[in-house]
mmCIF file of C-alpha atoms and ligand atoms in Angstrom:
data_model
loop_
_atom_site.group_PDB
_atom_site.id
_atom_site.type_symbol
_atom_site.label_atom_id
_atom_site.label_comp_id
_atom_site.label_asym_id
_atom_site.label_seq_id
_atom_site.Cartn_x
_atom_site.Cartn_y
_atom_site.Cartn_z
ATOM 1 C CA MET D 1 151.719 -109.271 129.038
ATOM 2 C CA LYS D 2 149.199 -109.461 131.883
ATOM 3 C CA LYS D 3 146.932 -112.461 131.950
ATOM 4 C CA ALA D 4 143.608 -113.089 133.681
ATOM 5 C CA GLN D 5 145.243 -115.935 135.652
ATOM 6 C CA ASN D 6 147.802 -113.568 137.207
ATOM 7 C CA SER D 7 147.069 -112.725 140.808
ATOM 8 C CA ILE D 8 145.606 -109.614 142.363
ATOM 9 C CA GLY D 9 148.158 -108.240 144.837
ATOM 10 C CA ILE D 10 146.773 -106.829 148.078
ATOM 11 C CA PHE D 11 148.745 -105.269 150.898
ATOM 12 C CA ASP D 12 148.240 -103.692 154.283
ATOM 13 C CA SER D 13 150.319 -102.898 157.336
ATOM 14 C CA GLY D 14 148.849 -105.993 158.970
ATOM 15 C CA LEU D 15 145.526 -107.748 159.224
ATOM 16 C CA GLY D 16 143.161 -104.982 158.204
ATOM 17 C CA GLY D 17 143.524 -105.585 154.486
ATOM 18 C CA LEU D 18 142.145 -109.080 154.977
ATOM 19 C CA THR D 19 138.713 -107.420 155.147
ATOM 20 C CA ILE D 20 139.380 -106.440 151.520
ATOM 21 C CA LEU D 21 140.729 -109.881 150.605
ATOM 22 C CA LYS D 22 137.513 -111.384 151.998
ATOM 23 C CA GLU D 23 135.350 -109.030 149.972
ATOM 24 C CA ILE D 24 137.374 -109.645 146.768
ATOM 25 C CA ARG D 25 137.017 -113.370 147.320
ATOM 26 C CA ARG D 26 133.247 -113.015 147.793
ATOM 27 C CA ALA D 27 132.815 -110.891 144.673
ATOM 28 C CA MET D 28 135.376 -112.656 142.434
ATOM 29 C CA PRO D 29 135.907 -116.187 143.781
ATOM 30 C CA ARG D 30 138.047 -117.324 140.840
ATOM 31 C CA GLU D 31 140.720 -114.677 141.341
ATOM 32 C CA ASN D 32 144.175 -115.712 142.500
ATOM 33 C CA ILE D 33 145.301 -113.441 145.321
ATOM 34 C CA ILE D 34 148.677 -112.621 146.848
ATOM 35 C CA TYR D 35 148.350 -110.789 150.166
ATOM 36 C CA PHE D 36 151.189 -109.085 152.003
ATOM 37 C CA GLY D 37 150.748 -108.017 155.640
ATOM 38 C CA ASP D 38 153.593 -105.870 156.921
ATOM 39 C CA SER D 39 153.425 -107.327 160.413
ATOM 40 C CA ALA D 40 156.991 -106.186 161.161
ATOM 41 C CA HIS D 41 155.931 -102.557 160.837
ATOM 42 C CA VAL D 42 152.307 -102.359 161.916
ATOM 43 C CA PRO D 43 150.962 -99.783 162.778
ATOM 44 C CA TYR D 44 151.502 -97.432 159.831
ATOM 45 C CA GLY D 45 149.026 -94.965 161.294
ATOM 46 C CA SER D 46 151.542 -93.344 163.617
ATOM 47 C CA LYS D 47 154.391 -93.156 161.054
ATOM 48 C CA SER D 48 155.558 -90.429 158.666
ATOM 49 C CA LYS D 49 154.709 -90.117 154.971
ATOM 50 C CA GLU D 50 158.342 -90.923 154.062
ATOM 51 C CA THR D 51 158.422 -94.118 156.117
ATOM 52 C CA VAL D 52 155.010 -95.357 154.979
ATOM 53 C CA SER D 53 155.917 -94.556 151.348
ATOM 54 C CA GLN D 54 159.167 -96.540 151.589
ATOM 55 C CA PHE D 55 157.500 -99.588 153.154
ATOM 56 C CA SER D 56 154.673 -99.428 150.606
ATOM 57 C CA LEU D 57 157.098 -99.154 147.697
ATOM 58 C CA ASP D 58 159.109 -102.172 148.871
ATOM 59 C CA ILE D 59 155.929 -104.231 149.147
ATOM 60 C CA ALA D 60 154.573 -103.063 145.791
ATOM 61 C CA LYS D 61 157.890 -104.026 144.133
ATOM 62 C CA PHE D 62 157.643 -107.468 145.748
ATOM 63 C CA LEU D 63 154.101 -107.863 144.393
ATOM 64 C CA GLU D 64 155.224 -106.600 140.991
ATOM 65 C CA SER D 65 157.959 -109.268 140.990
ATOM 66 C CA LYS D 66 155.170 -111.836 141.459
ATOM 67 C CA LYS D 67 153.636 -110.547 138.204
ATOM 68 C CA VAL D 68 150.359 -109.400 139.745
ATOM 69 C CA LYS D 69 147.859 -107.849 137.329
ATOM 70 C CA LEU D 70 146.539 -105.278 139.812
ATOM 71 C CA ILE D 71 147.642 -103.962 143.208
ATOM 72 C CA LEU D 72 145.110 -102.968 145.853
ATOM 73 C CA VAL D 73 146.464 -100.756 148.582
ATOM 74 C CA ALA D 74 144.302 -102.270 151.296
ATOM 75 C CA CYS D 75 145.389 -99.704 153.837
ATOM 76 C CA ASN D 76 143.914 -96.240 154.176
ATOM 77 C CA THR D 77 147.108 -94.873 155.682
ATOM 78 C CA ALA D 78 149.242 -96.127 152.788
ATOM 79 C CA SER D 79 146.584 -94.981 150.290
ATOM 80 C CA ALA D 80 146.539 -91.521 151.851
ATOM 81 C CA LEU D 81 150.326 -91.115 152.127
ATOM 82 C CA ALA D 82 151.921 -93.298 149.469
ATOM 83 C CA LEU D 83 149.580 -93.830 146.516
ATOM 84 C CA SER D 84 151.131 -91.129 144.316
ATOM 85 C CA THR D 85 154.665 -92.451 145.016
ATOM 86 C CA LEU D 86 153.554 -95.965 144.097
ATOM 87 C CA GLN D 87 151.872 -94.806 140.909
ATOM 88 C CA LYS D 88 155.121 -93.069 139.890
ATOM 89 C CA HIS D 89 157.358 -96.110 140.415
ATOM 90 C CA ILE D 90 155.221 -99.175 139.752
ATOM 91 C CA SER D 91 153.983 -100.149 136.311
ATOM 92 C CA VAL D 92 151.082 -102.359 137.492
ATOM 93 C CA PRO D 93 147.674 -100.607 137.864
ATOM 94 C CA ILE D 94 147.146 -99.603 141.508
ATOM 95 C CA LEU D 95 143.936 -98.767 143.356
ATOM 96 C CA GLY D 96 143.780 -97.179 146.777
ATOM 97 C CA VAL D 97 140.835 -97.154 149.164
ATOM 98 C CA ILE D 98 140.314 -93.408 149.596
ATOM 99 C CA THR D 99 138.674 -92.447 146.280
ATOM 100 C CA PRO D 100 136.144 -95.337 146.219
ATOM 101 C CA GLY D 101 135.202 -94.637 149.862
ATOM 102 C CA ALA D 102 134.831 -90.899 149.252
ATOM 103 C CA LYS D 103 132.656 -91.502 146.185
ATOM 104 C CA ALA D 104 130.387 -93.880 148.100
ATOM 105 C CA ALA D 105 130.011 -91.388 150.963
ATOM 106 C CA THR D 106 128.812 -88.659 148.608
ATOM 107 C CA LYS D 107 126.125 -90.981 147.257
ATOM 108 C CA THR D 108 124.407 -91.349 150.649
ATOM 109 C CA LYS D 109 121.428 -89.105 151.487
ATOM 110 C CA THR D 110 123.099 -86.873 154.060
ATOM 111 C CA LYS D 111 125.719 -84.208 153.442
ATOM 112 C CA ASN D 112 127.047 -84.662 156.972
ATOM 113 C CA ILE D 113 130.013 -86.974 156.651
ATOM 114 C CA PHE D 114 132.278 -88.172 159.447
ATOM 115 C CA VAL D 115 135.602 -89.836 158.631
ATOM 116 C CA ILE D 116 137.326 -92.047 161.170
ATOM 117 C CA GLY D 117 140.834 -93.374 160.639
ATOM 118 C CA THR D 118 144.375 -93.577 161.935
ATOM 119 C CA ARG D 119 146.160 -90.405 163.008
ATOM 120 C CA ALA D 120 148.121 -90.313 159.736
ATOM 121 C CA THR D 121 145.039 -90.746 157.517
ATOM 122 C CA ILE D 122 143.130 -88.049 159.391
ATOM 123 C CA LYS D 123 146.112 -85.674 159.405
ATOM 124 C CA SER D 124 146.522 -86.114 155.642
ATOM 125 C CA GLY D 125 142.946 -84.872 155.080
ATOM 126 C CA ALA D 126 142.856 -87.257 152.083
ATOM 127 C CA TYR D 127 139.169 -88.164 152.447
ATOM 128 C CA ALA D 128 138.090 -84.566 152.948
ATOM 129 C CA LYS D 129 139.985 -83.542 149.775
ATOM 130 C CA GLU D 130 138.430 -86.331 147.687
ATOM 131 C CA ILE D 131 134.918 -85.671 149.020
ATOM 132 C CA LYS D 132 135.208 -81.937 148.345
ATOM 133 C CA LYS D 133 136.220 -82.657 144.734
ATOM 134 C CA ILE D 134 132.889 -84.429 144.270
ATOM 135 C CA ASP D 135 130.674 -82.351 146.554
ATOM 136 C CA ALA D 136 131.996 -78.961 147.608
ATOM 137 C CA LYS D 137 129.022 -78.504 149.969
ATOM 138 C CA ALA D 138 129.623 -81.628 152.050
ATOM 139 C CA ASN D 139 130.035 -80.988 155.761
ATOM 140 C CA ILE D 140 133.005 -83.143 156.796
ATOM 141 C CA LYS D 141 134.304 -83.923 160.269
ATOM 142 C CA GLN D 142 137.310 -86.145 160.913
ATOM 143 C CA ILE D 143 138.149 -88.144 164.030
ATOM 144 C CA ALA D 144 141.399 -90.044 164.614
ATOM 145 C CA CYS D 145 140.807 -93.347 166.435
ATOM 146 C CA PRO D 146 144.330 -94.658 167.131
ATOM 147 C CA LEU D 147 143.273 -97.301 169.677
ATOM 148 C CA PHE D 148 141.056 -99.298 167.304
ATOM 149 C CA VAL D 149 143.928 -100.929 165.372
ATOM 150 C CA PRO D 150 145.788 -102.329 168.422
ATOM 151 C CA LEU D 151 142.494 -103.603 169.882
ATOM 152 C CA ILE D 152 141.754 -105.450 166.648
ATOM 153 C CA GLU D 153 145.329 -106.723 166.212
ATOM 154 C CA GLU D 154 145.132 -107.993 169.825
ATOM 155 C CA ASP D 155 141.941 -109.863 168.953
ATOM 156 C CA LEU D 156 139.830 -107.797 171.384
ATOM 157 C CA ALA D 157 137.042 -106.915 168.943
ATOM 158 C CA ASP D 158 134.493 -108.794 171.053
ATOM 159 C CA ASP D 159 135.774 -107.514 174.389
ATOM 160 C CA LYS D 160 133.868 -104.834 176.282
ATOM 161 C CA ILE D 161 136.953 -102.619 176.234
ATOM 162 C CA THR D 162 136.395 -102.131 172.488
ATOM 163 C CA ASN D 163 132.856 -100.872 173.097
ATOM 164 C CA LEU D 164 134.161 -98.443 175.711
ATOM 165 C CA VAL D 165 136.688 -97.083 173.235
ATOM 166 C CA ILE D 166 133.972 -96.797 170.571
ATOM 167 C CA LYS D 167 131.920 -94.743 173.042
ATOM 168 C CA LYS D 168 134.918 -92.554 173.851
ATOM 169 C CA TYR D 169 135.738 -91.786 170.197
ATOM 170 C CA LEU D 170 132.285 -91.712 168.643
ATOM 171 C CA SER D 171 129.974 -90.026 171.184
ATOM 172 C CA GLU D 172 130.220 -86.829 169.137
ATOM 173 C CA VAL D 173 128.893 -88.724 166.101
ATOM 174 C CA LYS D 174 126.064 -90.242 168.144
ATOM 175 C CA LYS D 175 124.949 -86.772 169.304
ATOM 176 C CA PHE D 176 124.813 -85.721 165.672
ATOM 177 C CA GLY D 177 122.137 -88.274 164.741
ATOM 178 C CA PRO D 178 121.681 -89.235 161.059
ATOM 179 C CA CYS D 179 124.961 -88.957 159.168
ATOM 180 C CA THR D 180 127.417 -90.906 157.049
ATOM 181 C CA LEU D 181 130.463 -92.436 158.705
ATOM 182 C CA ILE D 182 133.399 -93.560 156.586
ATOM 183 C CA LEU D 183 135.297 -96.451 158.146
ATOM 184 C CA GLY D 184 138.573 -94.949 156.946
ATOM 185 C CA CYS D 185 140.800 -97.809 158.038
ATOM 186 C CA THR D 186 140.688 -101.332 156.691
ATOM 187 C CA HIS D 187 140.863 -102.752 160.208
ATOM 188 C CA TYR D 188 137.555 -101.144 161.182
ATOM 189 C CA PRO D 189 135.172 -103.503 159.330
ATOM 190 C CA VAL D 190 136.217 -106.051 161.981
ATOM 191 C CA ILE D 191 134.355 -103.905 164.551
ATOM 192 C CA LYS D 192 131.675 -102.684 162.137
ATOM 193 C CA LYS D 193 128.877 -104.455 164.021
ATOM 194 C CA ASN D 194 129.912 -102.844 167.318
ATOM 195 C CA ILE D 195 130.050 -99.403 165.644
ATOM 196 C CA ALA D 196 126.669 -99.918 163.929
ATOM 197 C CA LYS D 197 125.114 -100.886 167.257
ATOM 198 C CA PHE D 198 126.452 -97.745 168.919
ATOM 199 C CA LEU D 199 125.435 -95.520 165.985
ATOM 200 C CA PRO D 200 122.121 -96.912 164.664
ATOM 201 C CA LYS D 201 121.352 -93.688 162.772
ATOM 202 C CA ALA D 202 124.618 -93.552 160.821
ATOM 203 C CA VAL D 203 125.169 -94.991 157.346
ATOM 204 C CA LEU D 204 128.519 -96.782 157.454
ATOM 205 C CA VAL D 205 130.772 -96.709 154.394
ATOM 206 C CA ASP D 206 133.090 -99.685 154.309
ATOM 207 C CA SER D 207 136.215 -99.233 152.179
ATOM 208 C CA ALA D 208 136.468 -102.978 151.542
ATOM 209 C CA LYS D 209 133.167 -103.071 149.674
ATOM 210 C CA GLU D 210 133.901 -99.932 147.673
ATOM 211 C CA ILE D 211 137.409 -100.834 146.463
ATOM 212 C CA THR D 212 136.126 -104.283 145.481
ATOM 213 C CA LYS D 213 133.514 -102.724 143.196
ATOM 214 C CA GLU D 214 136.203 -100.552 141.540
ATOM 215 C CA ALA D 215 138.600 -103.480 141.186
ATOM 216 C CA LYS D 216 135.941 -105.611 139.505
ATOM 217 C CA LEU D 217 135.025 -102.830 137.086
ATOM 218 C CA LEU D 218 138.667 -102.277 136.187
ATOM 219 C CA LEU D 219 139.358 -105.966 135.580
ATOM 220 C CA GLU D 220 136.195 -106.296 133.487
ATOM 221 C CA LYS D 221 137.179 -103.272 131.424
ATOM 222 C CA GLU D 222 140.680 -104.642 130.804
ATOM 223 C CA ASN D 223 139.320 -108.129 130.095
ATOM 224 C CA LEU D 224 141.394 -109.464 132.976
ATOM 225 C CA LEU D 225 138.738 -111.166 135.093
ATOM 226 C CA ASN D 226 139.722 -114.758 135.784
ATOM 227 C CA LYS D 227 136.982 -116.986 134.439
ATOM 228 C CA THR D 228 138.470 -120.395 135.250
ATOM 229 C CA GLY D 229 140.035 -122.109 138.268
ATOM 230 C CA LYS D 230 139.319 -122.055 141.975
ATOM 231 C CA GLY D 231 141.213 -118.973 143.049
ATOM 232 C CA LYS D 232 144.343 -119.538 145.109
ATOM 233 C CA ILE D 233 145.356 -117.362 148.058
ATOM 234 C CA GLU D 234 148.975 -116.840 149.084
ATOM 235 C CA LEU D 235 149.687 -114.981 152.280
ATOM 236 C CA PHE D 236 153.037 -113.316 153.014
ATOM 237 C CA VAL D 237 154.028 -111.401 156.138
ATOM 238 C CA SER D 238 157.196 -109.618 157.210
ATOM 239 C CA ASP D 239 157.180 -111.032 160.762
ATOM 240 C CA SER D 240 155.564 -113.665 163.029
ATOM 241 C CA PRO D 241 153.684 -115.743 160.432
ATOM 242 C CA LYS D 242 152.139 -118.059 163.009
ATOM 243 C CA ASN D 243 150.445 -115.314 165.021
ATOM 244 C CA PHE D 244 149.296 -113.710 161.833
ATOM 245 C CA ALA D 245 147.773 -116.908 160.462
ATOM 246 C CA GLU D 246 145.839 -117.462 163.695
ATOM 247 C CA LEU D 247 144.270 -114.016 163.607
ATOM 248 C CA ALA D 248 143.757 -114.213 159.851
ATOM 249 C CA LYS D 249 141.653 -117.310 160.375
ATOM 250 C CA ARG D 250 139.258 -115.333 162.561
ATOM 251 C CA ILE D 251 138.815 -112.638 159.933
ATOM 252 C CA LEU D 252 138.665 -114.946 156.911
ATOM 253 C CA GLY D 253 136.805 -117.840 158.498
ATOM 254 C CA PHE D 254 139.187 -120.466 157.079
ATOM 255 C CA ASN D 255 142.676 -121.793 157.792
ATOM 256 C CA ILE D 256 145.523 -120.252 155.916
ATOM 257 C CA LYS D 257 149.314 -120.512 156.138
ATOM 258 C CA ALA D 258 151.428 -117.383 156.154
ATOM 259 C CA LYS D 259 154.940 -117.382 154.673
ATOM 260 C CA GLU D 260 157.533 -115.058 156.094
ATOM 261 C CA ILE D 261 159.398 -112.720 153.771
ATOM 262 C CA ARG D 262 161.859 -110.243 155.229
ATOM 263 C CA PHE D 263 163.104 -107.884 152.611
ATOM 264 C CA TYR D 264 163.929 -104.965 154.827
ATOM 265 C CA ILE D 265 167.453 -104.078 155.880
HETATM 266 N N1 DGL N 1 144.722 -100.814 158.122
HETATM 267 C C1 DGL N 1 145.420 -99.567 158.108
HETATM 268 C C2 DGL N 1 144.581 -98.492 157.466
HETATM 269 O O1 DGL N 1 143.655 -98.795 156.742
HETATM 270 C C3 DGL N 1 145.860 -99.012 159.410
HETATM 271 C C4 DGL N 1 146.555 -99.773 160.403
HETATM 272 C C5 DGL N 1 147.845 -99.145 160.797
HETATM 273 O O2 DGL N 1 147.897 -98.131 161.497
HETATM 274 O O3 DGL N 1 148.824 -99.720 160.364
HETATM 275 O O4 DGL N 1 144.848 -97.340 157.659
#
């Protein structure tokens, strides 16, 4: 039986999902969290559905073995390509980032919605499909931004090269004026301020905030919110724990140790 003290499992291809961990921590500070960053295989955004589904399934099984009460797929690429596979094979409730982000985008004032994400997320059209289910009249444009993830993973968010790349990818959005822009990759909140500065007229939808709201509602509904304790965080990665912990500190704002788990052949 699931208990409120059981952890929330969160995973991503790398660091990006830490933006979700941070938001979960802010909204539900008593929750125990187990995070898995697949640092051996980042980026997912250039890989096939089959590969991303296999990696995601292995990680979800690992989290399931840790008796988590909920799994958050803190990766848009994995949510777009692997969520249905996970829901078929894993018995723990699973939330992805696409549906909460799409819902939030349709609640903004404009019907002009841009989606930015990895190549795989954009190619899947997952956001466009979800948005159309809610608002058939929405005008949706999608832009793949494959250079953002390596810039963030290389800790270059504050470097001028990142602003040049933002200009290169998002000038079309700037010309458009007022619109909604979905940050369709969990790495992107790390450069949210830079994007907001370049696009002052756009409303930015941040998947981390939206999935956190859904997760809280679900746990409340199931009576699984942890009401006692301090909330412990365990961080697992599939490669280079030291590098990961250093970058994680910048995103989270506190020191954290990463343990290495290699369960791939
Ligand atoms: N953070 C992942 C996402 O939300 C992408 C990074 C990657 O390509 O692995 O899509």
